[in-house]
Amino acid sequence: MQVLLINNDGGGFADYIEVPDGASVQDVFTEKVGNRPASDYLIRVNRQPCASQQILQEGDRISITPTKIEGAG
Amino acid sequence: MLRFSPTAWAKLLFLRDYGETEVGGFAITASEDLLFVRDLKLVRQVCSWAHVAFEDESVADLFDEQVDAGLRPEQFGRIWMHTHPGNCPLPSQTDEQTFARVFGQSEWAVMFILARGGKSYARLQMNTGQGASLRIPVEIDYSQSFTGCDHESWESEYLTHVQSHNSKTLFNNQDEDAIDFLENEFRFDLWDETDDFLSQTQRQEERNDHDD
Ligand SMILES: [Zn+2]
């Protein structure tokens, strides 16, 4: 099945990818981000917070975006 | 070189000077030139006079909105911008830590800082291969047409995204004189500088017309 993935790492990505039926959010995160700390990312499905074990459905939008962006003068 | 459209630069100055705190956002770039800034977008943020922190949810919202608008992440998620008080645009340790952690996984990214005094800093970080890091010049591209200021929508964007820390909380009420000094030291007249910029733009456009 296909889900839309949005991810800023690497070359940046916003496109449909093929994932196996029954794939979880964690599966996609591990495949696309590797072993980076999950706390460095906000992971949402269809713009909503999600559990890592949530099973993805056909057409879901999964976004993996950076967290804790702060600057100081 | 990091280039700004005159309109994007005017918006940046407006947002920098609207409040007394730092402010930050992401540059929106042209699809055919990823170092040409044609707009900038704020995300919801909590700011003090020398600190800015983005809300994670709002960053994710920005990514969703921009993808829905047909942009690629490299057009809106790679040039991290924020302002500094005073006249020093050099990155702080916090800036460097954020840049390395957040943008170090992308193929490339730019850290852009604009100080209130007018100086700017831009550094391009390439994270592929051996990697490279280089300061790049900043330019306003006057060959692009100036589409004018939209103060109303810029103000609205500022007011709906920037939450100011009370500076007295920041300093824990310990030294009221120091607070007064800092607030006065970093207060600039928004309209003077924007007007300077606009008349400069007008002069440049007149020169361009003349050259044509
Ligand atoms: Zn900074």
PDB file of N, CA and C and ligand atoms in Angstrom, chain A residues 70-73, chain B residues 22 50 52 80 82-85 88-92 94-96 111 113, ligand 1:
ATOM      1  N   GLU A  70      15.692  26.009  18.461  1.00  0.00           N
ATOM      2  CA  GLU A  70      15.825  27.234  19.259  1.00  0.00           C
ATOM      3  C   GLU A  70      17.119  27.954  18.946  1.00  0.00           C
ATOM      4  N   GLY A  71      17.042  29.267  19.038  1.00  0.00           N
ATOM      5  CA  GLY A  71      18.216  30.087  18.829  1.00  0.00           C
ATOM      6  C   GLY A  71      18.382  31.056  19.976  1.00  0.00           C
ATOM      7  N   ALA A  72      19.572  31.584  20.083  1.00  0.00           N
ATOM      8  CA  ALA A  72      19.835  32.568  21.133  1.00  0.00           C
ATOM      9  C   ALA A  72      20.766  33.630  20.578  1.00  0.00           C
ATOM     10  N   GLY A  73      20.704  34.802  21.186  1.00  0.00           N
ATOM     11  CA  GLY A  73      21.542  35.888  20.690  1.00  0.00           C
ATOM     12  C   GLY A  73      22.829  36.017  21.470  1.00  0.00           C
TER      13      GLY A  73
ATOM     14  N   GLU B  22      13.715  38.544  19.967  1.00  0.00           N
ATOM     15  CA  GLU B  22      14.172  37.844  18.771  1.00  0.00           C
ATOM     16  C   GLU B  22      12.948  37.258  18.064  1.00  0.00           C
ATOM     17  N   ALA B  50      16.599  37.772  23.728  1.00  0.00           N
ATOM     18  CA  ALA B  50      17.784  37.110  23.173  1.00  0.00           C
ATOM     19  C   ALA B  50      17.590  35.604  23.022  1.00  0.00           C
ATOM     20  N   VAL B  52      14.847  32.470  21.050  1.00  0.00           N
ATOM     21  CA  VAL B  52      13.643  32.125  20.298  1.00  0.00           C
ATOM     22  C   VAL B  52      13.520  30.605  20.250  1.00  0.00           C
ATOM     23  N   TRP B  80      17.153  28.243   7.933  1.00  0.00           N
ATOM     24  CA  TRP B  80      16.653  28.594   9.268  1.00  0.00           C
ATOM     25  C   TRP B  80      17.110  30.026   9.564  1.00  0.00           C
ATOM     26  N   HIS B  82      16.868  33.544  12.100  1.00  0.00           N
ATOM     27  CA  HIS B  82      16.416  34.218  13.317  1.00  0.00           C
ATOM     28  C   HIS B  82      17.183  35.519  13.498  1.00  0.00           C
ATOM     29  N   THR B  83      16.683  36.334  14.389  1.00  0.00           N
ATOM     30  CA  THR B  83      17.301  37.642  14.606  1.00  0.00           C
ATOM     31  C   THR B  83      18.069  37.633  15.925  1.00  0.00           C
ATOM     32  N   HIS B  84      18.951  38.605  16.046  1.00  0.00           N
ATOM     33  CA  HIS B  84      19.712  38.803  17.279  1.00  0.00           C
ATOM     34  C   HIS B  84      19.509  40.236  17.777  1.00  0.00           C
ATOM     35  N   PRO B  85      19.553  40.428  19.069  1.00  0.00           N
ATOM     36  CA  PRO B  85      19.547  41.801  19.577  1.00  0.00           C
ATOM     37  C   PRO B  85      20.908  42.442  19.290  1.00  0.00           C
ATOM     38  N   CYS B  88      25.457  42.039  16.839  1.00  0.00           N
ATOM     39  CA  CYS B  88      26.297  40.875  16.534  1.00  0.00           C
ATOM     40  C   CYS B  88      25.452  39.741  15.948  1.00  0.00           C
ATOM     41  N   PRO B  89      25.706  39.393  14.702  1.00  0.00           N
ATOM     42  CA  PRO B  89      24.937  38.314  14.080  1.00  0.00           C
ATOM     43  C   PRO B  89      25.614  36.943  14.207  1.00  0.00           C
ATOM     44  N   LEU B  90      26.723  36.882  14.919  1.00  0.00           N
ATOM     45  CA  LEU B  90      27.446  35.607  14.967  1.00  0.00           C
ATOM     46  C   LEU B  90      26.657  34.588  15.786  1.00  0.00           C
ATOM     47  N   PRO B  91      26.660  33.329  15.348  1.00  0.00           N
ATOM     48  CA  PRO B  91      25.851  32.316  16.039  1.00  0.00           C
ATOM     49  C   PRO B  91      26.350  32.044  17.459  1.00  0.00           C
ATOM     50  N   SER B  92      25.402  31.822  18.336  1.00  0.00           N
ATOM     51  CA  SER B  92      25.729  31.463  19.714  1.00  0.00           C
ATOM     52  C   SER B  92      25.918  29.950  19.798  1.00  0.00           C
ATOM     53  N   THR B  94      24.047  27.960  21.444  1.00  0.00           N
ATOM     54  CA  THR B  94      22.707  27.387  21.251  1.00  0.00           C
ATOM     55  C   THR B  94      22.393  27.263  19.764  1.00  0.00           C
ATOM     56  N   ASP B  95      22.716  28.314  19.007  1.00  0.00           N
ATOM     57  CA  ASP B  95      22.470  28.279  17.556  1.00  0.00           C
ATOM     58  C   ASP B  95      23.227  27.114  16.905  1.00  0.00           C
ATOM     59  N   GLU B  96      24.484  26.983  17.282  1.00  0.00           N
ATOM     60  CA  GLU B  96      25.302  25.921  16.676  1.00  0.00           C
ATOM     61  C   GLU B  96      24.767  24.539  17.033  1.00  0.00           C
ATOM     62  N   MET B 111      22.196  28.513   7.931  1.00  0.00           N
ATOM     63  CA  MET B 111      21.830  29.259   9.138  1.00  0.00           C
ATOM     64  C   MET B 111      21.969  30.740   8.788  1.00  0.00           C
ATOM     65  N   ILE B 113      21.282  34.660  10.214  1.00  0.00           N
ATOM     66  CA  ILE B 113      21.012  35.485  11.391  1.00  0.00           C
ATOM     67  C   ILE B 113      21.086  36.952  10.984  1.00  0.00           C
TER      68      ILE B 113
HETATM   69 ZN    ZN C   1      21.176  33.164  17.554  1.00  0.00          ZN
END
